[in-house]
Structures are given as C-alpha cells and as structure tokens.
C-alpha cells in the first residue's frame, strides 16, 4: 500500500474525519436569570439611564466600583440588597444635563 493510501485509510478510521468541520462555536450562556433578577436588572438600568443618560449609565453599570464592591449591574441583579445599594449610588451621582 502506498503512503497516500495509508494516510487516507487512517483518516477514514478517525471519527472527526467523517464529520464536517464547524466554522463557528455556539454561543455559551453562562446562566439564565430568574424573573426577580430580570426585574431588578431592568429597574436599575431604567433608573441609571433616566438619571445619567445612556452613555454614562452604561459606563457606570459596567465599571467595577470599590465602594460597591464590584460591577453595579452584577450587584443589582444578584440580590435586593445589592439593587438598593446601586440605586443609592446612582441617586448620589449628578443628573445628566438635558442639553445632550
């Protein structure tokens, strides 16, 4: 048997050779949020956007804050106490100007 024929035979024996190669990996979902978590997240996002404006709210919610002990959006979603702490932090920030 020639070298080319033995390579083809060994490739046919491997299970991966018979399957088409995937071009993209499916997105991984770390976890799904409960109804309460979704409600807290939505409430905090609305409050932040109303008070700070969209760009400042995105930055605030996704940037770790030492005083809160983590990312505000994660803290607010995780527990009612976290949501209350984040809400107080948002209330302490200056309001976005209406001229933007």
PDB file of C-alpha atoms in Angstrom:
ATOM      1  CA  UNK A   1       0.000   0.000   0.000  1.00  0.00           C
ATOM      2  CA  UNK A   2       1.367   3.459  -0.849  1.00  0.00           C
ATOM      3  CA  UNK A   3       1.899   6.229   1.732  1.00  0.00           C
ATOM      4  CA  UNK A   4      -1.005   8.243   0.313  1.00  0.00           C
ATOM      5  CA  UNK A   5      -3.378   5.285   0.549  1.00  0.00           C
ATOM      6  CA  UNK A   6      -2.444   4.531   4.173  1.00  0.00           C
ATOM      7  CA  UNK A   7      -2.996   8.192   5.131  1.00  0.00           C
ATOM      8  CA  UNK A   8      -6.450   8.115   3.577  1.00  0.00           C
ATOM      9  CA  UNK A   9      -7.274   4.861   5.366  1.00  0.00           C
ATOM     10  CA  UNK A  10      -6.198   6.185   8.769  1.00  0.00           C
ATOM     11  CA  UNK A  11      -8.173   9.410   8.232  1.00  0.00           C
ATOM     12  CA  UNK A  12     -11.290   7.377   7.467  1.00  0.00           C
ATOM     13  CA  UNK A  13     -10.889   5.482  10.738  1.00  0.00           C
ATOM     14  CA  UNK A  14     -10.965   8.639  12.864  1.00  0.00           C
ATOM     15  CA  UNK A  15     -14.456   9.832  13.807  1.00  0.00           C
ATOM     16  CA  UNK A  16     -13.571  13.505  13.236  1.00  0.00           C
ATOM     17  CA  UNK A  17     -12.735  12.812   9.599  1.00  0.00           C
ATOM     18  CA  UNK A  18     -16.306  11.760   8.856  1.00  0.00           C
ATOM     19  CA  UNK A  19     -17.873  14.890  10.360  1.00  0.00           C
ATOM     20  CA  UNK A  20     -17.887  18.262   8.645  1.00  0.00           C
ATOM     21  CA  UNK A  21     -15.757  20.820  10.427  1.00  0.00           C
ATOM     22  CA  UNK A  22     -17.672  23.504  12.337  1.00  0.00           C
ATOM     23  CA  UNK A  23     -16.807  27.037  11.377  1.00  0.00           C
ATOM     24  CA  UNK A  24     -18.314  28.716  14.447  1.00  0.00           C
ATOM     25  CA  UNK A  25     -18.758  27.629  18.020  1.00  0.00           C
ATOM     26  CA  UNK A  26     -22.207  28.081  19.522  1.00  0.00           C
ATOM     27  CA  UNK A  27     -22.536  30.945  21.972  1.00  0.00           C
ATOM     28  CA  UNK A  28     -22.313  29.836  25.571  1.00  0.00           C
ATOM     29  CA  UNK A  29     -24.867  31.066  28.018  1.00  0.00           C
ATOM     30  CA  UNK A  30     -23.322  31.128  31.484  1.00  0.00           C
ATOM     31  CA  UNK A  31     -26.658  31.130  33.247  1.00  0.00           C
ATOM     32  CA  UNK A  32     -30.186  32.301  32.808  1.00  0.00           C
ATOM     33  CA  UNK A  33     -31.594  34.981  35.080  1.00  0.00           C
ATOM     34  CA  UNK A  34     -34.637  34.352  37.251  1.00  0.00           C
ATOM     35  CA  UNK A  35     -37.689  36.579  36.974  1.00  0.00           C
ATOM     36  CA  UNK A  36     -36.666  38.513  40.096  1.00  0.00           C
ATOM     37  CA  UNK A  37     -33.153  39.059  38.744  1.00  0.00           C
ATOM     38  CA  UNK A  38     -34.517  40.308  35.422  1.00  0.00           C
ATOM     39  CA  UNK A  39     -36.856  42.712  37.232  1.00  0.00           C
ATOM     40  CA  UNK A  40     -34.020  44.104  39.399  1.00  0.00           C
ATOM     41  CA  UNK A  41     -31.718  44.466  36.406  1.00  0.00           C
ATOM     42  CA  UNK A  42     -34.385  46.239  34.362  1.00  0.00           C
ATOM     43  CA  UNK A  43     -35.273  48.601  37.207  1.00  0.00           C
ATOM     44  CA  UNK A  44     -31.635  49.577  37.814  1.00  0.00           C
ATOM     45  CA  UNK A  45     -30.955  50.092  34.105  1.00  0.00           C
ATOM     46  CA  UNK A  46     -34.024  52.367  33.789  1.00  0.00           C
ATOM     47  CA  UNK A  47     -33.026  54.369  36.855  1.00  0.00           C
ATOM     48  CA  UNK A  48     -29.435  54.761  35.625  1.00  0.00           C
ATOM     49  CA  UNK A  49     -30.458  55.758  32.099  1.00  0.00           C
ATOM     50  CA  UNK A  50     -33.015  58.290  33.396  1.00  0.00           C
ATOM     51  CA  UNK A  51     -30.573  59.880  35.810  1.00  0.00           C
ATOM     52  CA  UNK A  52     -27.272  59.654  33.935  1.00  0.00           C
ATOM     53  CA  UNK A  53     -28.082  59.387  30.240  1.00  0.00           C
ATOM     54  CA  UNK A  54     -27.295  56.362  28.105  1.00  0.00           C
ATOM     55  CA  UNK A  55     -23.504  56.590  27.762  1.00  0.00           C
ATOM     56  CA  UNK A  56     -22.793  57.494  31.401  1.00  0.00           C
ATOM     57  CA  UNK A  57     -25.259  54.827  32.574  1.00  0.00           C
ATOM     58  CA  UNK A  58     -23.548  52.123  30.508  1.00  0.00           C
ATOM     59  CA  UNK A  59     -20.172  53.130  31.859  1.00  0.00           C
ATOM     60  CA  UNK A  60     -21.386  53.283  35.464  1.00  0.00           C
ATOM     61  CA  UNK A  61     -23.237  49.969  35.354  1.00  0.00           C
ATOM     62  CA  UNK A  62     -20.356  48.044  33.761  1.00  0.00           C
ATOM     63  CA  UNK A  63     -17.354  49.511  35.602  1.00  0.00           C
ATOM     64  CA  UNK A  64     -16.278  47.975  38.922  1.00  0.00           C
ATOM     65  CA  UNK A  65     -16.740  50.368  41.850  1.00  0.00           C
ATOM     66  CA  UNK A  66     -14.708  49.933  45.028  1.00  0.00           C
ATOM     67  CA  UNK A  67     -17.400  51.495  47.224  1.00  0.00           C
ATOM     68  CA  UNK A  68     -19.968  48.965  45.990  1.00  0.00           C
ATOM     69  CA  UNK A  69     -17.547  46.053  45.871  1.00  0.00           C
ATOM     70  CA  UNK A  70     -17.985  45.146  42.205  1.00  0.00           C
ATOM     71  CA  UNK A  71     -19.814  45.938  38.973  1.00  0.00           C
ATOM     72  CA  UNK A  72     -23.090  47.712  39.781  1.00  0.00           C
ATOM     73  CA  UNK A  73     -25.135  45.752  37.236  1.00  0.00           C
ATOM     74  CA  UNK A  74     -23.972  42.401  38.652  1.00  0.00           C
ATOM     75  CA  UNK A  75     -24.602  43.534  42.225  1.00  0.00           C
ATOM     76  CA  UNK A  76     -28.072  44.866  41.448  1.00  0.00           C
ATOM     77  CA  UNK A  77     -29.023  41.677  39.647  1.00  0.00           C
ATOM     78  CA  UNK A  78     -27.676  39.366  42.362  1.00  0.00           C
ATOM     79  CA  UNK A  79     -29.810  40.490  45.313  1.00  0.00           C
ATOM     80  CA  UNK A  80     -32.379  43.010  46.527  1.00  0.00           C
ATOM     81  CA  UNK A  81     -29.772  44.466  48.912  1.00  0.00           C
ATOM     82  CA  UNK A  82     -27.352  44.897  46.013  1.00  0.00           C
ATOM     83  CA  UNK A  83     -30.047  46.619  43.958  1.00  0.00           C
ATOM     84  CA  UNK A  84     -30.763  49.029  46.819  1.00  0.00           C
ATOM     85  CA  UNK A  85     -27.059  49.861  47.214  1.00  0.00           C
ATOM     86  CA  UNK A  86     -26.696  50.522  43.487  1.00  0.00           C
ATOM     87  CA  UNK A  87     -29.850  52.647  43.484  1.00  0.00           C
ATOM     88  CA  UNK A  88     -28.431  54.778  46.324  1.00  0.00           C
ATOM     89  CA  UNK A  89     -25.138  55.146  44.432  1.00  0.00           C
ATOM     90  CA  UNK A  90     -26.980  56.292  41.295  1.00  0.00           C
ATOM     91  CA  UNK A  91     -29.018  58.799  43.310  1.00  0.00           C
ATOM     92  CA  UNK A  92     -25.777  60.280  44.693  1.00  0.00           C
ATOM     93  CA  UNK A  93     -24.427  60.955  41.184  1.00  0.00           C
ATOM     94  CA  UNK A  94     -25.133  64.259  39.411  1.00  0.00           C
ATOM     95  CA  UNK A  95     -28.007  64.229  36.952  1.00  0.00           C
ATOM     96  CA  UNK A  96     -27.191  64.252  33.242  1.00  0.00           C
ATOM     97  CA  UNK A  97     -27.761  67.599  31.599  1.00  0.00           C
ATOM     98  CA  UNK A  98     -30.838  67.812  29.383  1.00  0.00           C
ATOM     99  CA  UNK A  99     -28.875  69.606  26.631  1.00  0.00           C
ATOM    100  CA  UNK A 100     -27.226  66.371  25.372  1.00  0.00           C
TER     101      UNK A 100
END
